[in-house]
Short mmCIF file of C-alpha atoms in Angstrom, two decimals:
data_model
loop_
_atom_site.label_atom_id
_atom_site.label_comp_id
_atom_site.label_asym_id
_atom_site.label_seq_id
_atom_site.Cartn_x
_atom_site.Cartn_y
_atom_site.Cartn_z
CA MET A 109 -27.55 -73.08 1.26
CA ASN A 110 -29.78 -72.91 3.06
CA TYR A 111 -29.41 -73.37 7.51
CA ILE A 112 -32.26 -74.92 9.56
CA SER A 113 -33.91 -71.88 10.86
CA SER A 114 -34.32 -71.05 14.35
CA ASP A 115 -38.32 -72.50 14.09
CA ASP A 116 -37.14 -74.84 12.17
CA ARG A 117 -39.38 -78.69 13.29
CA TYR A 118 -35.87 -79.79 12.46
CA ARG A 119 -33.68 -77.96 15.14
CA GLU A 120 -36.67 -79.47 17.71
CA ILE A 121 -35.69 -83.49 15.93
CA ILE A 122 -32.02 -82.64 17.38
CA LYS A 123 -33.12 -81.28 20.20
CA ARG A 124 -35.63 -83.81 21.94
CA GLU A 125 -33.31 -87.10 20.64
CA MET A 126 -29.45 -85.43 21.00
CA SER A 127 -31.45 -85.24 24.59
CA LYS A 128 -31.42 -89.21 24.70
CA LEU A 129 -26.84 -90.41 25.34
CA LYS A 130 -26.24 -91.51 28.14
CA ARG A 131 -22.12 -91.54 26.48
CA SER A 132 -19.57 -89.67 25.53
CA VAL A 133 -18.90 -89.81 22.14
CA LYS A 134 -17.13 -87.19 19.90
CA ILE A 135 -16.28 -85.68 16.29
CA LYS A 136 -13.86 -83.50 14.59
CA VAL A 137 -15.09 -81.07 12.42
CA PHE A 138 -12.42 -79.07 10.58
CA THR A 139 -13.40 -75.60 8.99
CA SER A 140 -11.41 -72.19 7.86
CA LYS A 141 -11.89 -68.90 8.34
CA SER A 142 -9.81 -68.07 5.19
CA ILE A 143 -9.85 -70.78 3.32
CA SER A 144 -8.37 -67.66 -0.01
CA SER A 145 -5.65 -67.33 2.06
CA ASN A 146 -4.27 -70.39 2.72
CA GLN A 147 -2.48 -70.76 -0.15
CA THR A 148 -3.76 -74.48 -0.48
CA LYS A 149 -5.76 -76.29 -3.02
CA ILE A 150 -9.10 -76.90 -0.79
CA GLN A 151 -11.76 -76.46 -1.34
CA GLU A 152 -14.84 -74.43 1.08
CA CYS A 153 -17.59 -75.82 -0.21
CA MET A 154 -20.43 -74.96 2.07
CA ASP A 155 -20.14 -71.65 4.54
CA CYS A 156 -18.30 -72.75 7.45
CA GLY A 157 -20.00 -70.63 10.20
CA LEU A 158 -23.42 -71.23 9.34
CA PHE A 159 -21.90 -75.35 8.94
CA MET A 160 -20.72 -74.74 12.67
CA ASN A 161 -24.39 -73.12 14.29
CA LEU A 162 -26.10 -76.31 12.85
CA ILE A 163 -22.86 -78.43 13.98
CA ARG A 164 -23.39 -77.02 17.37
CA ILE A 165 -27.08 -77.69 18.06
CA TYR A 166 -26.16 -81.11 17.74
CA GLU A 167 -23.67 -80.39 20.39
CA GLU A 168 -25.37 -77.68 22.84
CA ASN A 169 -28.24 -80.69 23.81
CA SER A 170 -26.24 -83.60 23.80
CA ASN A 171 -26.09 -83.08 27.90
CA GLY A 172 -22.72 -82.56 27.41
CA PHE A 173 -21.79 -86.63 25.67
CA LEU A 174 -21.29 -85.08 22.36
CA THR A 175 -17.85 -82.46 22.38
CA ILE A 176 -17.72 -81.23 19.38
CA GLU A 177 -13.85 -80.21 17.82
CA GLU A 178 -13.10 -78.37 15.46
CA MET A 179 -10.05 -78.04 14.10
CA TYR A 180 -9.32 -75.01 11.79
CA ILE A 181 -6.53 -76.12 9.36
CA ASP A 182 -5.79 -72.38 8.86
CA GLU A 183 -4.03 -71.74 12.29
CA ASN A 184 -2.49 -75.95 10.96
CA PRO A 185 -1.68 -76.94 7.64
CA GLN A 186 -0.38 -79.74 8.56
CA PHE A 187 -4.29 -81.45 9.77
CA SER A 188 -4.87 -81.34 5.99
CA LYS A 189 -2.88 -83.58 5.32
CA ASP A 190 -2.78 -85.40 8.07
CA TYR A 191 -6.36 -85.82 8.14
CA ASP A 192 -6.88 -86.12 3.80
CA ILE A 193 -9.35 -83.31 3.80
CA THR A 194 -9.97 -81.92 0.34
CA ARG A 195 -12.21 -79.14 1.33
CA VAL A 196 -14.39 -77.79 3.97
CA PRO A 197 -16.20 -78.17 6.29
CA THR A 198 -16.08 -81.64 6.04
CA VAL A 199 -16.94 -84.28 9.46
CA LEU A 200 -15.34 -86.89 10.73
CA PHE A 201 -15.97 -89.89 12.67
CA ILE A 202 -12.72 -91.76 14.09
CA ASP A 203 -12.40 -94.23 16.25
CA GLU A 204 -10.22 -94.90 19.10
CA GLU A 205 -8.13 -96.97 16.83
CA GLY A 206 -7.61 -93.49 14.78
CA ARG A 207 -9.27 -95.19 12.14
CA GLU A 208 -11.15 -92.45 9.50
CA LEU A 209 -15.20 -94.88 9.72
CA ILE A 210 -17.81 -91.93 8.88
CA ARG A 211 -16.69 -89.14 6.43
CA TYR A 212 -19.91 -85.58 5.42
CA LEU A 213 -19.22 -83.83 2.35
CA ALA A 214 -23.09 -82.59 3.66
CA ALA A 215 -24.49 -81.13 6.77
CA PRO A 216 -26.64 -82.70 8.64
CA GLN A 217 -30.23 -80.85 8.07
CA GLY A 218 -33.77 -81.62 7.27
CA GLY A 219 -34.07 -85.76 6.69
CA GLU A 220 -30.28 -85.90 7.03
CA VAL A 221 -30.42 -84.93 10.77
CA GLN A 222 -32.16 -88.65 11.66
CA PRO A 223 -29.07 -90.70 10.30
CA PHE A 224 -27.08 -88.39 11.94
CA VAL A 225 -28.59 -88.57 15.33
CA GLN A 226 -28.62 -92.33 14.26
CA ALA A 227 -24.84 -91.99 13.64
CA LEU A 228 -23.78 -90.45 17.34
CA PHE A 229 -25.81 -93.20 18.73
CA ALA A 230 -23.81 -95.79 17.31
CA PHE A 231 -20.09 -94.36 17.78
CA ALA A 232 -20.95 -93.76 20.75
CA GLY A 233 -22.12 -96.57 21.86
CA ALA A 234 -25.56 -97.95 21.20
CA GLY A 235 -27.21 -99.91 19.52
CA ASN A 236 -27.20 -101.62 15.77
CA TYR A 237 -29.29 -102.75 13.92
CA TYR A 238 -27.20 -103.89 10.71
CA GLU A 239 -24.09 -105.41 13.96
CA ALA A 240 -25.00 -109.11 13.61
CA THR A 241 -24.60 -109.56 10.41
CA ILE A 242 -22.17 -107.25 9.52
CA LYS A 243 -20.39 -109.00 11.74
CA GLN A 244 -21.60 -112.88 10.13
CA ASN A 245 -19.48 -111.59 7.33
CA LEU A 246 -16.80 -109.51 8.08
CA ASP A 247 -14.29 -112.14 6.67
CA ARG A 248 -15.82 -112.04 3.18
CA ILE A 249 -15.66 -108.06 3.29
CA SER A 250 -12.64 -106.40 2.29
CA PRO A 251 -11.71 -102.58 2.82
CA SER A 252 -14.14 -101.01 1.29
CA THR A 253 -15.81 -97.20 0.89
CA ILE A 254 -19.36 -96.72 0.16
CA LYS A 255 -20.03 -92.64 -1.19
CA VAL A 256 -23.50 -92.47 -1.49
CA MET A 257 -24.01 -89.21 -2.87
CA ILE A 258 -27.06 -86.92 -2.08
CA THR A 259 -29.05 -83.43 -2.07
CA ASN A 260 -30.99 -81.64 0.75
CA SER A 261 -34.21 -82.34 -1.57
CA CYS A 262 -34.15 -86.24 -1.55
CA PRO A 263 -36.66 -87.89 0.63
CA TYR A 264 -34.74 -91.58 -0.07
CA CYS A 265 -31.29 -90.28 0.39
CA PRO A 266 -31.23 -90.27 3.94
CA GLN A 267 -31.96 -93.84 4.62
CA VAL A 268 -29.86 -94.79 2.65
CA VAL A 269 -26.93 -92.64 3.95
CA ALA A 270 -28.44 -94.07 7.70
CA ILE A 271 -27.26 -97.96 6.48
CA ALA A 272 -23.70 -96.88 5.00
CA ASN A 273 -23.07 -94.78 8.86
CA LEU A 274 -24.34 -98.14 10.60
CA PHE A 275 -22.68 -100.46 8.88
CA ALA A 276 -19.55 -98.15 8.65
CA ILE A 277 -19.72 -98.97 12.48
CA ALA A 278 -20.25 -101.93 12.83
CA ALA A 279 -17.66 -103.12 10.36
CA SER A 280 -14.51 -102.29 12.83
CA GLY A 281 -12.73 -100.55 10.34
CA LYS A 282 -13.19 -102.49 7.05
CA ILE A 283 -15.87 -99.94 6.07
CA ARG A 284 -15.16 -96.35 5.79
CA THR A 285 -18.55 -94.00 4.52
CA VAL A 286 -18.35 -90.73 2.90
CA ILE A 287 -21.32 -88.65 1.94
CA ILE A 288 -21.58 -86.37 -0.74
CA ASP A 289 -23.53 -82.99 -1.30
CA ILE A 290 -23.20 -83.13 -4.76
CA ILE A 291 -25.18 -80.23 -5.29
CA ALA A 292 -22.60 -78.00 -2.37
CA ASN A 293 -20.09 -80.43 -3.81
CA PRO A 294 -20.98 -79.92 -8.11
CA ASP A 295 -17.17 -81.57 -8.83
CA ILE A 296 -17.65 -84.40 -7.16
CA GLY A 297 -21.79 -85.42 -8.36
CA LYS A 298 -19.79 -83.85 -12.20
CA PHE A 299 -16.20 -86.35 -12.04
CA TYR A 300 -19.50 -89.62 -11.14
CA ASP A 301 -21.51 -88.74 -13.81
CA ALA A 302 -24.54 -88.22 -10.87
CA ALA A 303 -27.49 -86.33 -12.72
CA GLY A 304 -29.96 -88.81 -9.60
CA VAL A 305 -29.78 -89.33 -6.21
CA PRO A 306 -29.00 -91.58 -3.92
CA TYR A 307 -26.63 -92.43 -6.47
CA THR A 308 -24.35 -95.18 -4.19
CA VAL A 309 -20.97 -95.51 -5.47
CA ILE A 310 -19.43 -98.54 -3.72
CA ASN A 311 -14.90 -99.74 -3.41
CA GLU A 312 -15.70 -97.41 -7.06
CA ARG A 313 -17.53 -100.16 -9.37
CA PRO A 314 -21.04 -99.18 -11.13
CA ALA A 315 -22.90 -96.67 -9.31
CA ILE A 316 -26.46 -98.01 -8.11
CA SER A 317 -28.15 -95.23 -8.60
CA GLY A 318 -31.76 -94.94 -6.16
CA MET A 319 -33.02 -95.99 -2.97
CA VAL A 320 -30.73 -99.23 -2.32
CA GLY A 321 -31.34 -101.61 1.04
CA PRO A 322 -29.23 -102.97 3.36
CA ASN A 323 -29.02 -106.23 1.86
CA GLU A 324 -28.54 -104.59 -1.47
CA ILE A 325 -25.70 -102.85 0.26
CA LEU A 326 -24.00 -106.19 1.58
CA ARG A 327 -24.33 -108.34 -1.00
CA ALA A 328 -22.36 -105.48 -3.42
CA LEU A 329 -19.08 -105.21 -0.36
CA ILE A 330 -19.25 -109.53 -0.38
CA GLY A 331 -19.71 -109.94 -3.41
CA GLY A 332 -22.10 -112.60 -3.44
CA LYS A 333 -24.80 -114.38 -1.21
CA ILE A 334 -25.09 -113.20 2.63
CA ARG A 335 -24.33 -115.29 5.77
CA VAL A 336 -27.01 -115.49 8.55
CA GLN A 337 -27.55 -116.36 11.79
CA TYR A 338 -29.64 -115.18 13.89
CA MET B 35 -37.69 -93.56 15.12
CA TYR B 36 -34.93 -92.58 15.08
CA ASN B 37 -32.89 -94.65 18.31
CA ILE B 38 -34.89 -98.75 18.16
CA GLU B 39 -32.87 -100.37 22.32
CA LEU B 40 -31.21 -103.54 20.70
CA GLU B 41 -33.77 -105.18 23.31
CA GLU B 42 -37.59 -104.00 21.96
CA LEU B 43 -36.15 -106.46 19.25
CA GLU B 44 -34.83 -110.05 21.19
CA PRO B 45 -35.55 -113.02 18.82
CA ASP B 46 -38.21 -114.38 21.20
CA LYS B 47 -40.25 -111.09 21.47
CA VAL B 48 -44.07 -112.14 19.98
CA TRP B 49 -45.12 -108.66 18.92
CA ASP B 50 -48.70 -108.41 18.02
CA LEU B 51 -48.17 -107.26 14.53
CA ILE B 52 -45.78 -106.56 12.48
CA VAL B 53 -46.10 -103.81 9.15
CA LEU B 54 -44.61 -104.45 6.89
CA GLY B 55 -44.18 -101.43 4.73
CA GLY B 56 -43.47 -97.01 4.96
CA GLY B 57 -45.51 -94.92 3.72
CA PRO B 58 -49.02 -94.13 4.81
CA THR B 59 -51.09 -96.93 4.73
CA ALA B 60 -48.16 -99.04 6.42
CA ILE B 61 -47.72 -95.54 9.57
CA GLY B 62 -51.72 -94.73 8.87
CA CYS B 63 -51.79 -98.95 10.62
CA ALA B 64 -49.19 -98.71 12.72
CA ILE B 65 -50.80 -95.15 14.44
CA TYR B 66 -54.28 -97.51 14.90
CA ALA B 67 -52.70 -100.45 15.85
CA ALA B 68 -50.43 -98.53 18.75
CA ARG B 69 -54.52 -96.82 20.11
CA PHE B 70 -55.19 -100.07 20.55
CA ALA B 71 -52.50 -100.83 22.77
CA LEU B 72 -51.00 -103.52 20.32
CA ASP B 73 -47.24 -104.11 20.74
CA VAL B 74 -46.71 -102.73 16.69
CA LEU B 75 -43.04 -102.55 14.76
CA ILE B 76 -43.22 -101.56 11.11
CA ILE B 77 -40.59 -102.69 9.30
CA GLY B 78 -39.50 -100.54 6.05
CA LYS B 79 -37.25 -100.98 3.61
CA THR B 80 -38.41 -96.66 1.50
CA PHE B 81 -39.86 -94.49 4.93
CA GLY B 82 -42.50 -92.39 3.40
CA GLY B 83 -42.84 -94.35 0.11
CA LEU B 84 -43.68 -93.10 -3.06
CA ILE B 85 -46.09 -90.19 -2.30
CA ALA B 86 -42.90 -88.70 -0.38
CA THR B 87 -41.92 -88.06 -3.71
CA THR B 88 -44.52 -86.39 -5.23
CA HIS B 89 -43.53 -82.05 -5.20
CA ILE B 90 -47.70 -81.42 -4.21
CA VAL B 91 -50.59 -83.11 -2.42
CA GLU B 92 -52.99 -81.22 -2.31
CA ASN B 93 -56.44 -84.11 -2.16
CA TYR B 94 -55.09 -84.83 1.14
CA PRO B 95 -58.25 -84.01 2.96
CA ALA B 96 -57.32 -81.00 5.94
CA ILE B 97 -54.17 -80.46 4.29
CA THR B 98 -54.73 -77.85 1.43
CA SER B 99 -51.00 -78.17 0.10
CA ILE B 100 -48.06 -80.06 1.12
CA SER B 101 -44.72 -81.42 -0.11
CA GLY B 102 -44.71 -85.60 -0.56
CA GLN B 103 -42.21 -84.74 2.05
CA GLY B 104 -43.76 -82.23 4.06
CA LEU B 105 -46.63 -85.27 5.02
CA MET B 106 -44.86 -88.19 5.34
CA ASP B 107 -42.71 -86.13 8.15
CA MET B 108 -45.81 -85.35 9.05
CA PHE B 109 -46.93 -89.46 9.45
CA ARG B 110 -43.00 -89.24 11.33
CA ASP B 111 -44.35 -86.62 13.89
CA HIS B 112 -47.64 -88.31 15.23
CA MET B 113 -45.67 -92.11 15.17
CA ASP B 114 -42.90 -90.59 17.12
CA SER B 115 -45.07 -88.78 19.28
CA LEU B 116 -46.93 -92.78 20.05
CA ASN B 117 -42.97 -94.99 20.04
CA ILE B 118 -43.21 -96.80 17.38
CA PRO B 119 -40.26 -98.42 15.98
CA TYR B 120 -39.32 -98.55 13.05
CA ILE B 121 -36.22 -100.61 10.68
CA SER B 122 -34.99 -99.84 7.70
CA ASP B 123 -34.88 -104.01 6.35
CA GLU B 124 -36.70 -105.91 3.96
CA ILE B 125 -38.23 -108.78 4.67
CA ARG B 126 -37.34 -111.71 2.86
CA ASN B 127 -39.32 -115.08 3.98
CA ILE B 128 -42.37 -115.44 6.17
CA GLU B 129 -42.90 -118.71 7.88
CA LYS B 130 -45.83 -119.70 10.16
CA GLU B 131 -44.93 -121.52 13.37
CA ASN B 132 -47.72 -122.48 16.09
CA HIS B 133 -49.69 -120.04 16.83
CA HIS B 134 -47.44 -116.69 15.53
CA PHE B 135 -45.58 -115.45 12.60
CA ILE B 136 -41.75 -115.68 11.72
CA LEU B 137 -40.62 -112.53 9.44
CA HIS B 138 -36.77 -113.49 8.59
CA SER B 139 -34.57 -109.72 7.24
CA TYR B 140 -31.11 -111.31 6.22
CA PHE B 141 -29.91 -109.17 9.84
CA GLN B 142 -32.81 -109.85 12.12
CA LYS B 143 -35.71 -112.67 12.55
CA PHE B 144 -39.12 -111.09 14.72
CA LYS B 145 -42.45 -112.87 15.87
CA ALA B 146 -45.99 -111.71 15.71
CA ALA B 147 -49.22 -112.89 15.97
CA SER B 148 -49.79 -111.08 13.11
CA ILE B 149 -49.20 -109.14 10.10
CA VAL B 150 -49.87 -106.01 7.48
CA ILE B 151 -48.86 -106.07 4.03
CA ALA B 152 -48.25 -102.57 3.16
CA THR B 153 -45.69 -102.38 0.84
CA GLY B 154 -46.96 -100.08 -1.73
CA SER B 155 -45.47 -100.52 -5.12
CA GLU B 156 -42.44 -99.35 -7.40
CA ARG B 157 -41.72 -97.04 -10.44
CA LYS B 158 -42.60 -99.21 -13.22
CA LYS B 159 -40.04 -98.89 -15.93
CA LEU B 160 -39.97 -98.41 -19.69
CA GLY B 161 -37.96 -101.02 -20.68
CA ILE B 162 -36.28 -99.77 -23.43
CA PRO B 163 -32.67 -99.47 -24.46
CA GLY B 164 -30.68 -97.25 -22.62
CA GLU B 165 -32.88 -96.89 -18.67
CA GLY B 166 -31.30 -98.98 -16.87
CA GLU B 167 -27.50 -97.87 -17.90
CA PHE B 168 -28.12 -94.41 -17.41
CA ALA B 169 -29.61 -94.32 -14.41
CA GLY B 170 -28.89 -91.88 -12.29
CA ARG B 171 -27.48 -90.67 -15.32
CA GLY B 172 -30.09 -88.52 -17.06
CA VAL B 173 -32.72 -90.96 -16.39
CA SER B 174 -35.10 -90.82 -13.84
CA TYR B 175 -38.01 -91.74 -11.16
CA CYS B 176 -38.31 -88.94 -9.02
CA ALA B 177 -38.51 -85.19 -10.01
CA THR B 178 -38.60 -84.38 -6.35
CA CYS B 179 -35.42 -86.29 -5.38
CA ASP B 180 -33.65 -84.91 -9.28
CA GLY B 181 -35.13 -82.09 -10.60
CA PRO B 182 -32.61 -79.48 -8.24
CA PHE B 183 -30.41 -81.32 -11.10
CA TYR B 184 -31.42 -80.25 -14.11
CA LYS B 185 -32.23 -76.40 -13.88
CA ASP B 186 -32.35 -74.12 -17.29
CA LYS B 187 -31.97 -77.90 -19.39
CA LEU B 188 -33.89 -80.20 -21.53
CA VAL B 189 -36.07 -82.08 -19.91
CA CYS B 190 -39.00 -84.52 -20.90
CA VAL B 191 -41.25 -86.04 -19.46
CA ILE B 192 -42.88 -89.59 -20.15
CA GLY B 193 -46.22 -90.80 -19.70
CA GLY B 194 -49.76 -89.17 -19.69
CA SER B 195 -51.08 -89.51 -15.71
CA ASP B 196 -51.98 -86.78 -12.81
CA SER B 197 -48.42 -88.30 -11.14
CA ALA B 198 -46.98 -87.71 -15.10
CA ALA B 199 -49.10 -83.66 -14.91
CA LYS B 200 -47.22 -83.58 -11.39
CA GLU B 201 -43.93 -83.98 -12.21
CA ALA B 202 -44.21 -81.70 -15.68
CA LEU B 203 -45.51 -79.29 -13.43
CA PHE B 204 -42.82 -79.92 -11.44
CA LEU B 205 -40.21 -79.80 -13.18
CA ALA B 206 -41.36 -76.33 -15.85
CA GLN B 207 -40.45 -74.24 -12.38
CA ASN B 208 -36.44 -74.13 -13.15
CA CYS B 209 -35.47 -75.92 -16.42
CA LYS B 210 -36.11 -74.08 -20.30
CA LYS B 211 -38.52 -76.69 -21.31
CA VAL B 212 -40.11 -79.92 -20.70
CA PHE B 213 -42.27 -81.88 -22.62
CA ILE B 214 -44.71 -84.17 -21.55
CA ILE B 215 -44.51 -87.69 -23.92
CA TYR B 216 -47.47 -89.80 -23.71
CA ARG B 217 -48.95 -92.54 -26.44
CA GLY B 218 -51.96 -91.60 -25.88
CA ASP B 219 -53.92 -88.22 -27.39
CA GLU B 220 -55.30 -86.83 -23.80
CA ILE B 221 -53.63 -87.03 -20.50
CA ARG B 222 -55.27 -88.54 -18.31
CA ALA B 223 -54.68 -85.94 -15.37
CA GLU B 224 -57.05 -84.11 -12.88
CA PRO B 225 -58.91 -81.86 -14.86
CA ILE B 226 -57.12 -78.96 -12.46
CA ASN B 227 -53.26 -80.33 -13.45
CA LYS B 228 -54.44 -80.85 -16.31
CA LYS B 229 -55.12 -76.97 -17.25
CA ARG B 230 -51.96 -76.58 -15.26
CA VAL B 231 -50.24 -78.32 -17.76
CA HIS B 232 -51.98 -76.53 -20.83
CA ASP B 233 -51.50 -72.95 -19.39
CA ASN B 234 -47.97 -74.00 -18.86
CA GLU B 235 -45.37 -72.14 -21.76
CA ARG B 236 -42.49 -74.58 -20.12
CA ILE B 237 -44.65 -77.16 -21.52
CA GLU B 238 -45.26 -78.85 -24.56
CA ILE B 239 -47.06 -82.05 -25.08
CA ILE B 240 -46.43 -84.77 -27.64
CA TYR B 241 -48.68 -86.67 -28.32
CA LYS B 242 -48.93 -90.34 -29.51
CA THR B 243 -45.13 -91.25 -29.36
CA ASN B 244 -43.42 -94.48 -27.67
CA VAL B 245 -40.34 -93.30 -26.86
CA ILE B 246 -37.81 -96.42 -27.65
CA GLU B 247 -34.62 -95.88 -26.83
CA ILE B 248 -32.49 -93.22 -23.99
CA LYS B 249 -29.28 -92.51 -26.60
CA GLY B 250 -25.97 -90.38 -24.97
CA ASP B 251 -22.10 -90.96 -23.59
CA HIS B 252 -21.07 -90.31 -19.10
CA THR B 253 -24.95 -88.86 -19.57
CA VAL B 254 -28.52 -88.62 -21.26
CA LYS B 255 -28.04 -87.02 -24.65
CA SER B 256 -31.30 -87.91 -26.31
CA ILE B 257 -34.06 -90.04 -26.83
CA MET B 258 -35.77 -91.66 -29.86
CA PHE B 259 -39.21 -92.20 -30.95
CA GLU B 260 -40.24 -95.21 -33.01
CA ASN B 261 -40.84 -93.04 -36.46
CA ALA B 262 -37.13 -92.81 -35.82
CA LYS B 263 -37.34 -88.99 -35.57
CA GLU B 264 -34.65 -87.54 -32.46
CA LEU B 265 -35.16 -85.47 -29.83
CA GLU B 266 -31.75 -83.72 -28.35
CA ILE B 267 -32.85 -83.97 -23.90
CA ASP B 268 -31.15 -83.93 -21.10
CA GLY B 269 -32.74 -85.42 -18.47
CA VAL B 270 -36.29 -87.65 -19.10
CA PHE B 271 -38.18 -88.58 -15.99
CA ILE B 272 -40.28 -91.44 -16.21
CA GLU B 273 -44.05 -91.94 -14.61
CA ILE B 274 -45.70 -94.37 -16.84
CA GLY B 275 -47.48 -96.53 -13.32
CA SER B 276 -46.35 -98.56 -11.11
CA ILE B 277 -46.72 -102.14 -10.38
CA PRO B 278 -47.70 -103.83 -6.70
CA ALA B 279 -44.40 -104.97 -3.77
CA SER B 280 -45.89 -108.36 -3.77
CA ASP B 281 -43.03 -110.26 -3.64
CA ILE B 282 -43.24 -111.15 -0.32
CA ALA B 283 -46.68 -112.00 -0.79
CA LYS B 284 -47.01 -114.71 -3.05
CA HIS B 285 -44.04 -116.50 -2.04
CA ILE B 286 -46.22 -117.41 0.74
CA GLY B 287 -48.74 -118.28 -0.48
CA LEU B 288 -51.48 -115.02 -0.71
CA ASN B 289 -53.50 -114.91 -3.32
CA THR B 290 -52.72 -112.47 -5.78
CA ASN B 291 -54.87 -111.43 -9.04
CA GLN B 292 -54.04 -111.09 -12.73
CA ASN B 293 -52.21 -108.13 -12.12
CA GLY B 294 -49.84 -109.17 -8.28
CA GLU B 295 -51.76 -107.44 -6.39
CA ILE B 296 -52.67 -108.64 -2.57
CA ILE B 297 -56.53 -110.01 -3.05
CA ILE B 298 -58.75 -108.77 0.36
CA ASN B 299 -61.83 -108.27 1.29
CA ARG B 300 -63.42 -105.27 3.30
CA LYS B 301 -61.78 -105.85 6.78
CA SER B 302 -58.56 -105.82 4.68
CA GLU B 303 -58.34 -109.88 5.90
CA THR B 304 -56.44 -111.73 2.87
CA ASN B 305 -56.95 -115.68 2.35
CA ILE B 306 -54.60 -116.43 5.37
CA PRO B 307 -55.54 -115.92 9.11
CA GLY B 308 -53.76 -113.67 11.16
CA ILE B 309 -52.77 -112.14 7.52
CA PHE B 310 -53.90 -108.35 6.69
CA ALA B 311 -52.53 -106.54 3.33
CA ALA B 312 -54.32 -102.71 2.74
CA GLY B 313 -52.53 -99.78 0.46
CA ASP B 314 -51.77 -100.02 -2.89
CA VAL B 315 -50.62 -103.67 -3.15
CA ALA B 316 -53.72 -104.49 -2.30
CA ASP B 317 -55.94 -105.20 -5.31
CA SER B 318 -58.16 -102.57 -4.32
CA PRO B 319 -59.51 -100.53 -7.68
CA PHE B 320 -58.62 -96.73 -6.57
CA LYS B 321 -54.79 -96.06 -5.60
CA GLN B 322 -55.16 -92.64 -3.55
CA ALA B 323 -52.86 -91.80 0.27
CA ILE B 324 -56.31 -90.98 1.61
CA THR B 325 -57.89 -95.26 0.47
CA GLY B 326 -54.49 -96.27 1.48
CA VAL B 327 -53.85 -95.14 5.00
CA ALA B 328 -58.12 -95.80 5.56
CA GLU B 329 -57.44 -99.37 4.33
CA GLY B 330 -54.51 -99.29 6.91
CA VAL B 331 -57.19 -98.51 9.71
CA ILE B 332 -59.44 -101.00 8.66
CA ALA B 333 -56.76 -103.34 8.72
CA ALA B 334 -55.75 -102.43 11.90
CA TYR B 335 -58.59 -103.20 13.79
CA SER B 336 -58.65 -106.51 12.17
CA ALA B 337 -55.46 -107.54 12.47
CA PHE B 338 -56.91 -105.72 17.19
CA ASP B 339 -60.15 -108.61 16.15
CA TYR B 340 -58.55 -111.29 15.64
CA LEU B 341 -55.52 -110.71 18.65
CA LYS B 342 -58.85 -110.99 20.80
CA THR B 343 -59.21 -114.66 19.75
CA TYR B 344 -55.66 -115.33 19.65
CA THR B 345 -53.45 -116.91 22.69
CA ILE B 346 -50.10 -117.82 22.90
CA GLU B 347 -48.23 -120.59 23.52
CA TYR B 348 -45.23 -121.25 25.65
#
């Protein structure tokens, strides 16, 4: 897996964008230093050390507004039970009421920088473009999980990820998003027969393959027409 | 690009120009509009457009060779340097109100004094059994996106265009074998790419053949030809051209030709004053990123010109 390099243009984008963060936000990253020795069934899908180096770039450039809480599952195996961690590294966005909104089984690098930054800002309370319509239709959405399967070479994946993340943040705990790099997690891709990305699975129903827009995702969540009042 | 302030989306704000689309035509248009000091917003379903899925672009002047994604990253940087906001959304209706337009999406309502439609085109489908069923499970429209799944596997590219040749060349880097399946008797790639295809030992062209079915279980296993022969295959990449994304144009009464392309003049004007069109969605005969950008720039200038005579009524 290629991680961000010191001269990567995306490092500059992270620096530029994270410096605009004006509200505090905290996310958890679950890692392990010795995954093979703790006798758990947890898989290491990406190198935790390199992953943390990447995640710290976001934190270091946020003027202290982003806090990354690194959770070592070796030191506290109970974490894996409490937070349903089956592989590391895993990033969780957990709201103030303890609800998991977003789970990343993917590295926010390359094109995935943009949706990750957007999610951090929205999670911190910045404006969310989709929020009004999501709220208007919230009573028609049952508790849902959107799984977005991606690869790092996919130009359309970041756009689907951005929409799914913003939906989850707008939905007050009713929507949970899981972002999965299926090159790093081939077993998940195989489980869903995914051989193309973006590959979006909503509530375990048949997947939507390819680029999918916000109205299509919302319609799939509702199972009917979207109610809109400006 | 990243964090548009919601105050900018205040419903009563009348934007000088709203550009619909997310490809090079739309971004090129918006860059010029911003430099003309127009208050411009881009609303697109897919940032990057179709060219973002092209693994190599070698005909964009001044850039010898670059990936489609890399080219669009440069467009994005340019756009960001001018603080041009971009929203990921789709407009479902446009109405005229007094002297401006109201654009409706499922998430917001926007007002604009002028509009450029640069929604580009969408991949054409084969329309054969198995194509929809195995989409994302062996059927793909994007080698750049899905090529990594087929390392050391057998794949085919259906189509005979330059894009099909480039997809095959990209896939041949990692696949065991790539079949190009084309109904004609000579692929229509640019001479340089045609030679590369012919020189590549991993690529085999099957001419004068139509695929009539894609078969498999969980994923694609084979394709059927019209002569009843079957070819075992792991992945099918469909590259048979594109169709203009002009639904919104037809919905609001813009004139289109028999191909569904919006009819424009040399100023990128449509039959509705204040609405312009450019790029793959318009009726230009030669569709390239560079020609789309040029048309987008002309559309921006025409919108700028149009707005000189425009006054908002309060």
